[in-house]
Coordinates of C-alpha atoms in Angstrom, one line a residue:
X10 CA -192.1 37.5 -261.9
X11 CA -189.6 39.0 -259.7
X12 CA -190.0 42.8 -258.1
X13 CA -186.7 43.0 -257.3
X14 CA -186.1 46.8 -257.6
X15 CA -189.3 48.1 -257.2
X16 CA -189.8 48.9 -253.9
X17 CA -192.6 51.6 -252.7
X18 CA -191.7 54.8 -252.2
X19 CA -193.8 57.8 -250.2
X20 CA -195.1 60.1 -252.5
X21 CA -194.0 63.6 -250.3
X22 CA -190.3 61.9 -250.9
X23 CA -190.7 63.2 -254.5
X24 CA -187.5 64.7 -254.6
X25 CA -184.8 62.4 -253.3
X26 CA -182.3 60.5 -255.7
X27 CA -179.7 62.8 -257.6
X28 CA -181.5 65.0 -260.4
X29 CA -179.2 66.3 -263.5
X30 CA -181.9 68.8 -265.2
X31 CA -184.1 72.5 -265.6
X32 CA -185.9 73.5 -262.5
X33 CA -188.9 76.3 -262.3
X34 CA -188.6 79.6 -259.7
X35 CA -189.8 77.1 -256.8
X36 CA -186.8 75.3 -257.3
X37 CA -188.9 72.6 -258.5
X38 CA -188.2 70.0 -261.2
X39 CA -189.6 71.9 -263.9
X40 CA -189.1 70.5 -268.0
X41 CA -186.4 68.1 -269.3
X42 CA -184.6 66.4 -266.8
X43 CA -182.5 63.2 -265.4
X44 CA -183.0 61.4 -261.8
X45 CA -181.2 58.4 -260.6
X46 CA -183.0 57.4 -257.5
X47 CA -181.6 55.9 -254.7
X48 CA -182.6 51.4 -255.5
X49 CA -181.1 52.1 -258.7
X50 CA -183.8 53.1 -260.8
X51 CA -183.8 55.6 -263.6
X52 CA -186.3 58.8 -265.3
X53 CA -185.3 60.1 -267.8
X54 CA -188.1 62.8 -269.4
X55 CA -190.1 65.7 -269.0
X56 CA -191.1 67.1 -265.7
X57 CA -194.0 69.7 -264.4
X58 CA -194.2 71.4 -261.1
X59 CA -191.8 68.2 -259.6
X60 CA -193.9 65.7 -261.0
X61 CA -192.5 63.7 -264.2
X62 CA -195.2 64.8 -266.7
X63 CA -195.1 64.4 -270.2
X64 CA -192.9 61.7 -272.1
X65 CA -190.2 59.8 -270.8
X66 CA -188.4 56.7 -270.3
X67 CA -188.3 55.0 -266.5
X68 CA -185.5 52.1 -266.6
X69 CA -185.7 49.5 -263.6
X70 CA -183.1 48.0 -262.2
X71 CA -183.9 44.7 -263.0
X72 CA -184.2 45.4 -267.1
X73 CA -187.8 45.9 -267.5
X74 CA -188.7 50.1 -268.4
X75 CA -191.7 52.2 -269.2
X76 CA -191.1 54.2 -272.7
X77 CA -194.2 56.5 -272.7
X78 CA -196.4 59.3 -271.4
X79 CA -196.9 60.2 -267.8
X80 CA -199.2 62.6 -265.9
X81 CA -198.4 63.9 -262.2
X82 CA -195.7 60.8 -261.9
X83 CA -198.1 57.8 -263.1
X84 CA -198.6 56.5 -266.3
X85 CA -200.6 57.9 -268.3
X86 CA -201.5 58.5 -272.0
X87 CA -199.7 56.3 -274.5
X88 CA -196.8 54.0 -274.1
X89 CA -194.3 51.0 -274.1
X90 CA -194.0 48.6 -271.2
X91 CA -191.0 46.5 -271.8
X92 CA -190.8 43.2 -269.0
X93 CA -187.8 41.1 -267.8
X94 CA -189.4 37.9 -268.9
X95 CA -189.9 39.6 -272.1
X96 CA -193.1 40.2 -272.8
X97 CA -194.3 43.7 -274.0
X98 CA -197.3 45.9 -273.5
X99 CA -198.0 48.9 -276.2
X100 CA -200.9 51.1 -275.6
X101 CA -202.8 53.3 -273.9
X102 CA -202.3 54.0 -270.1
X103 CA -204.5 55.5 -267.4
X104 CA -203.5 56.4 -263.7
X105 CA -200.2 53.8 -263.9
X106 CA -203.2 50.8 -265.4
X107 CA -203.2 49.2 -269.2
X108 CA -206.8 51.2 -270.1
X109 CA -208.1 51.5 -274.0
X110 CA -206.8 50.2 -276.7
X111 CA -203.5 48.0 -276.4
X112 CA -201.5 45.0 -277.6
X113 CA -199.8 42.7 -275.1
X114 CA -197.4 40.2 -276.4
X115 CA -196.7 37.6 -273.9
X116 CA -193.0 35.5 -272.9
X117 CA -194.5 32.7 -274.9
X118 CA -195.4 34.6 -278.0
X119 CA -199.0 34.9 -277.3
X120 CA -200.9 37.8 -278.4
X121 CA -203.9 40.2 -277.1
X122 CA -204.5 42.6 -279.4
X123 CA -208.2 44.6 -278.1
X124 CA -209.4 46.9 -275.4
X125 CA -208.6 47.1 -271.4
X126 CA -210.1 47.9 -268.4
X127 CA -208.0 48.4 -264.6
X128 CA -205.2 46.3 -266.6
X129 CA -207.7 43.9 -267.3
X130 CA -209.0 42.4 -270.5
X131 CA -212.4 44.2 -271.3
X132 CA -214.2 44.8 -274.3
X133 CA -213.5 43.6 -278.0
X134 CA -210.4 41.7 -278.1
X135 CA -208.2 39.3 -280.2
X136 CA -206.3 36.4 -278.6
X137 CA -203.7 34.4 -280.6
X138 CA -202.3 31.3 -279.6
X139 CA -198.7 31.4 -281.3
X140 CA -198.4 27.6 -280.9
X141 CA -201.2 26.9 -283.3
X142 CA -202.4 30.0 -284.8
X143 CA -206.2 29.9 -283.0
X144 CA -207.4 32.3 -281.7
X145 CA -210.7 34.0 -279.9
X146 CA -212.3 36.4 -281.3
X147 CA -215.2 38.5 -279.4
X148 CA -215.9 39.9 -276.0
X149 CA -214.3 39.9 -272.8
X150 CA -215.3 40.9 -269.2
X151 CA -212.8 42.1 -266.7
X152 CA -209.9 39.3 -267.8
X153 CA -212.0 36.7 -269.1
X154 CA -213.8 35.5 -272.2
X155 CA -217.5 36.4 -271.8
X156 CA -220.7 37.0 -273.8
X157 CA -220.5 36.2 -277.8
X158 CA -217.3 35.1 -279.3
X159 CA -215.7 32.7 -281.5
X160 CA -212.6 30.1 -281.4
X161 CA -211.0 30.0 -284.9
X162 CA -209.0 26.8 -285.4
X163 CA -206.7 25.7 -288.8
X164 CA -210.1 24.1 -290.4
X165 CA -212.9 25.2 -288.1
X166 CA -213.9 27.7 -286.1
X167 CA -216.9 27.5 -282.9
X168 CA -219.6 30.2 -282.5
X169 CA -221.6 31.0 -279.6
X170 CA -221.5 32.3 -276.0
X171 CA -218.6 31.7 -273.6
X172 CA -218.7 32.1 -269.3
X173 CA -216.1 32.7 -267.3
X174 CA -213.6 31.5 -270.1
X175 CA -215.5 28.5 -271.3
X176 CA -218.2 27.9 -274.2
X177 CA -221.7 28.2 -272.3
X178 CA -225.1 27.4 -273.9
X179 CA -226.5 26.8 -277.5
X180 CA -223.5 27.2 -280.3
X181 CA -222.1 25.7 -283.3
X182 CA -219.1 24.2 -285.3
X183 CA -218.2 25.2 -288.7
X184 CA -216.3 23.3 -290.8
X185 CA -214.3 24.3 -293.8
X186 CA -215.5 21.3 -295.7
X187 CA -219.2 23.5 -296.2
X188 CA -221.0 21.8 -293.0
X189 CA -222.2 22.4 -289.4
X190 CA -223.2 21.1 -286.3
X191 CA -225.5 22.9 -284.0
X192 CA -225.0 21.7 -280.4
X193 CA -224.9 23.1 -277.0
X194 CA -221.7 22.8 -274.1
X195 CA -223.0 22.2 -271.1
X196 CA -221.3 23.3 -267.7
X197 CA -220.8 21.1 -265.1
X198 CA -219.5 21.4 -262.1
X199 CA -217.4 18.3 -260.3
X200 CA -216.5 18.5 -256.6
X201 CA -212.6 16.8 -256.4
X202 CA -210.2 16.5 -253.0
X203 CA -210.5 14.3 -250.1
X204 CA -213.9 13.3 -248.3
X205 CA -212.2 15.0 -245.3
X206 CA -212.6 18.4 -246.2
X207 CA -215.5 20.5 -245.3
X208 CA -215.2 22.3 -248.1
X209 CA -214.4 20.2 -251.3
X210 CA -212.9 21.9 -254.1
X211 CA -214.7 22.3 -257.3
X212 CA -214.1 22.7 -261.0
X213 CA -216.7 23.4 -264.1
X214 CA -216.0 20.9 -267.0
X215 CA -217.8 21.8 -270.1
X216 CA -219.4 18.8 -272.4
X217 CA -220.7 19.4 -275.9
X218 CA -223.8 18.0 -276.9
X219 CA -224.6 18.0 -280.6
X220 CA -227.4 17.9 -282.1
X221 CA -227.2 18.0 -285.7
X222 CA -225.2 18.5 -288.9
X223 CA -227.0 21.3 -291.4
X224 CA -225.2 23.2 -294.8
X225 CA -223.7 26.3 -294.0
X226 CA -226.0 29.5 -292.4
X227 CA -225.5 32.6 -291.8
X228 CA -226.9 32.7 -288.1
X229 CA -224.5 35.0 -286.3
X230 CA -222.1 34.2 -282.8
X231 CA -224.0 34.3 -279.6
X232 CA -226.9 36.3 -279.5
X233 CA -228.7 35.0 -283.0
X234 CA -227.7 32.0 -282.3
X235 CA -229.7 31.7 -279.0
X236 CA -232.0 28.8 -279.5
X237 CA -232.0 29.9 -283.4
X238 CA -230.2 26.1 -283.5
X239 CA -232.3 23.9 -285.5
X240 CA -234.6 21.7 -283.5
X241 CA -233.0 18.3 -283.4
X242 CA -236.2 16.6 -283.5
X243 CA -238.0 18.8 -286.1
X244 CA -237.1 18.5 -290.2
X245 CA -238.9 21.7 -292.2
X246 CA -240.0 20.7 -295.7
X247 CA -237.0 20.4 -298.5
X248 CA -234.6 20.7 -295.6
X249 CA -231.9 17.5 -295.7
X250 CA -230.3 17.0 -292.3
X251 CA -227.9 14.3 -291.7
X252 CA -228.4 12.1 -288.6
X253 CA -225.2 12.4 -286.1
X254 CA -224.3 9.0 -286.1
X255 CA -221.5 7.6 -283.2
X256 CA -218.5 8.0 -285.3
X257 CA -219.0 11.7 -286.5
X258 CA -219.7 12.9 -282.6
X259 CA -216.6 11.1 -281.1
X260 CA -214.7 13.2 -283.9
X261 CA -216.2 16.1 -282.9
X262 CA -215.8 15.4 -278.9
X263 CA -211.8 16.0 -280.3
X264 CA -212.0 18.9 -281.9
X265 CA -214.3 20.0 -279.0
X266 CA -211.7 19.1 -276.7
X267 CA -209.3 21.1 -278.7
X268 CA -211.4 24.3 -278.9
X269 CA -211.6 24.6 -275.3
X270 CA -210.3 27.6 -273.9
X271 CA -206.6 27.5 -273.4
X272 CA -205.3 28.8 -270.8
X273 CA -203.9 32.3 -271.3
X274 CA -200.9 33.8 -269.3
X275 CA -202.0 36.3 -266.6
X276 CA -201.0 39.9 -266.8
X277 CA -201.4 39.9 -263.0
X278 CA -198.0 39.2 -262.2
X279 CA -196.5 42.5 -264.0
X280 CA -199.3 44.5 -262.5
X281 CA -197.1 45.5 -259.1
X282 CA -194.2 46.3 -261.5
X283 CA -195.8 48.4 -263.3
X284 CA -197.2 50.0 -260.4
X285 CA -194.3 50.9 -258.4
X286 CA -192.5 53.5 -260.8
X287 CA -190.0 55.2 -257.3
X288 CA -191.4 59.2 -256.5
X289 CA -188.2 60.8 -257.4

């Protein structure tokens, strides 16, 4: 997205721009005040010892604004950043960077509802994909899906370990209908580009290997599920296991294909926005 408007400033130019507000014995900007600086920009809050400190609401110039707490002029605490493209984070803030618990709701209606690291994704978190209503459920590492999780689709739902955004290793599909199928998605990684380069570029497809169709369990995501899949090749006694014949794994290579990871909108682009609040 555009910076227009948001232009670095040196921090020992904290006091230039016109200021409308109390002052302290220093002369410094000192409790509630107003500052218009000089690109256009806007504070409108509480200030300490010259620093805006406390709540307030910083407007840009090209529409987007912080509504929210701030801490020796950074962001900091709770609060409300509102974008041009109109998306929206609420949460918590440490030195100007999304950190805690927060809720971003992105241009296209997406939502990420869970906790943050250095404006990153990190922790427990809930993605929603407003276009169909799925959604991952479980961990995340610095931006990306990672470790136990599970997709939740209309009428089924996948549980098992992702990597770098992608279902990794030993897993399963359940089905609404009361059924399952144990499996495992294998990475694989396919070299693509001309024979010229030195270098060819490479990209990681995933392919889902099931195994077989059981009644519903109550093995957990991820980490029970770790080779706790039923042994393809082993049937324990009173146990009925359907055979995966050609027609039921072709339907499941769809809904495989659909559960793969969409691809969700990066933060990164607001991150030098949200960054560059002007020293005034």
């Amino acid at each position: 997205m555009s910076d227009v408007g948001s232009e670095d400033f040196d921090d020992e130019q904290g006091n230039i721009g016109e200021y409308d507000g109390d002052r302290n014995e220093a002369g410094e900007r000192h409790g509630v005040g107003k500052a218009v600086l000089p690109n256009g920009d806007t504070y409108q809050g509480q200030y300490e010892n010259g620093k805006r400190s406390g709540q307030g609401t910083y407007r840009f110039k090209n529409g987007a604004r912080y509504v929210g707490e701030y801490y020796m002029n950074r962001k900091h605490g709770q609060g409300t950043f509102y974008y041009p493209d109109g998306s929206k984070y609420e949460g918590g803030w440490v030195e100007d960077q999304r950190q805690g618990h927060g809720i971003y709701t992105y241009a296209n209606g997406d939502t990420y509802d869970g906790e943050w690291m250095r404006h990153l994704r990190h922790g427990q978190g809930v993605y929603t994909y407003h276009d169909t209503d799925s959604k991952y459920v479980g961990t995340w590492v610095m931006g990306k899906m990672e470790s136990s999780g599970e997709f939740i689709h209309l009428n089924h739902k996948y549980q098992g370990n992702f990597l770098n955004n992608n279902p990794s290793g030993p897993g399963k599909y359940v089905f609404d209908i009361g059924c399952e199928q144990h499996g495992e998605f294998i990475q694989l990684d396919q070299d693509s580009g001309d024979g010229d380069e030195e270098e060819p570029i490479s990209t990681t497809v995933v392919k889902w290997q099931p195994m077989l169709i059981t009644g519903i369990t109550l093995l957990g995501p991820a980490k029970d599920q770790k080779h706790s899949s039923p042994d393809p090749g082993k049937v324990e006694e009173g146990e009925k296991v359907e055979a995966v014949d050609p027609e039921e794994k072709t339907l499941t290579e769809e809904q495989t294909a659909r559960a793969k990871t969409p691809t969700t909108p990066e933060t990164g682009t607001n991150k030098q926005l949200e960054l560059e609040d002007k020293q005034d």
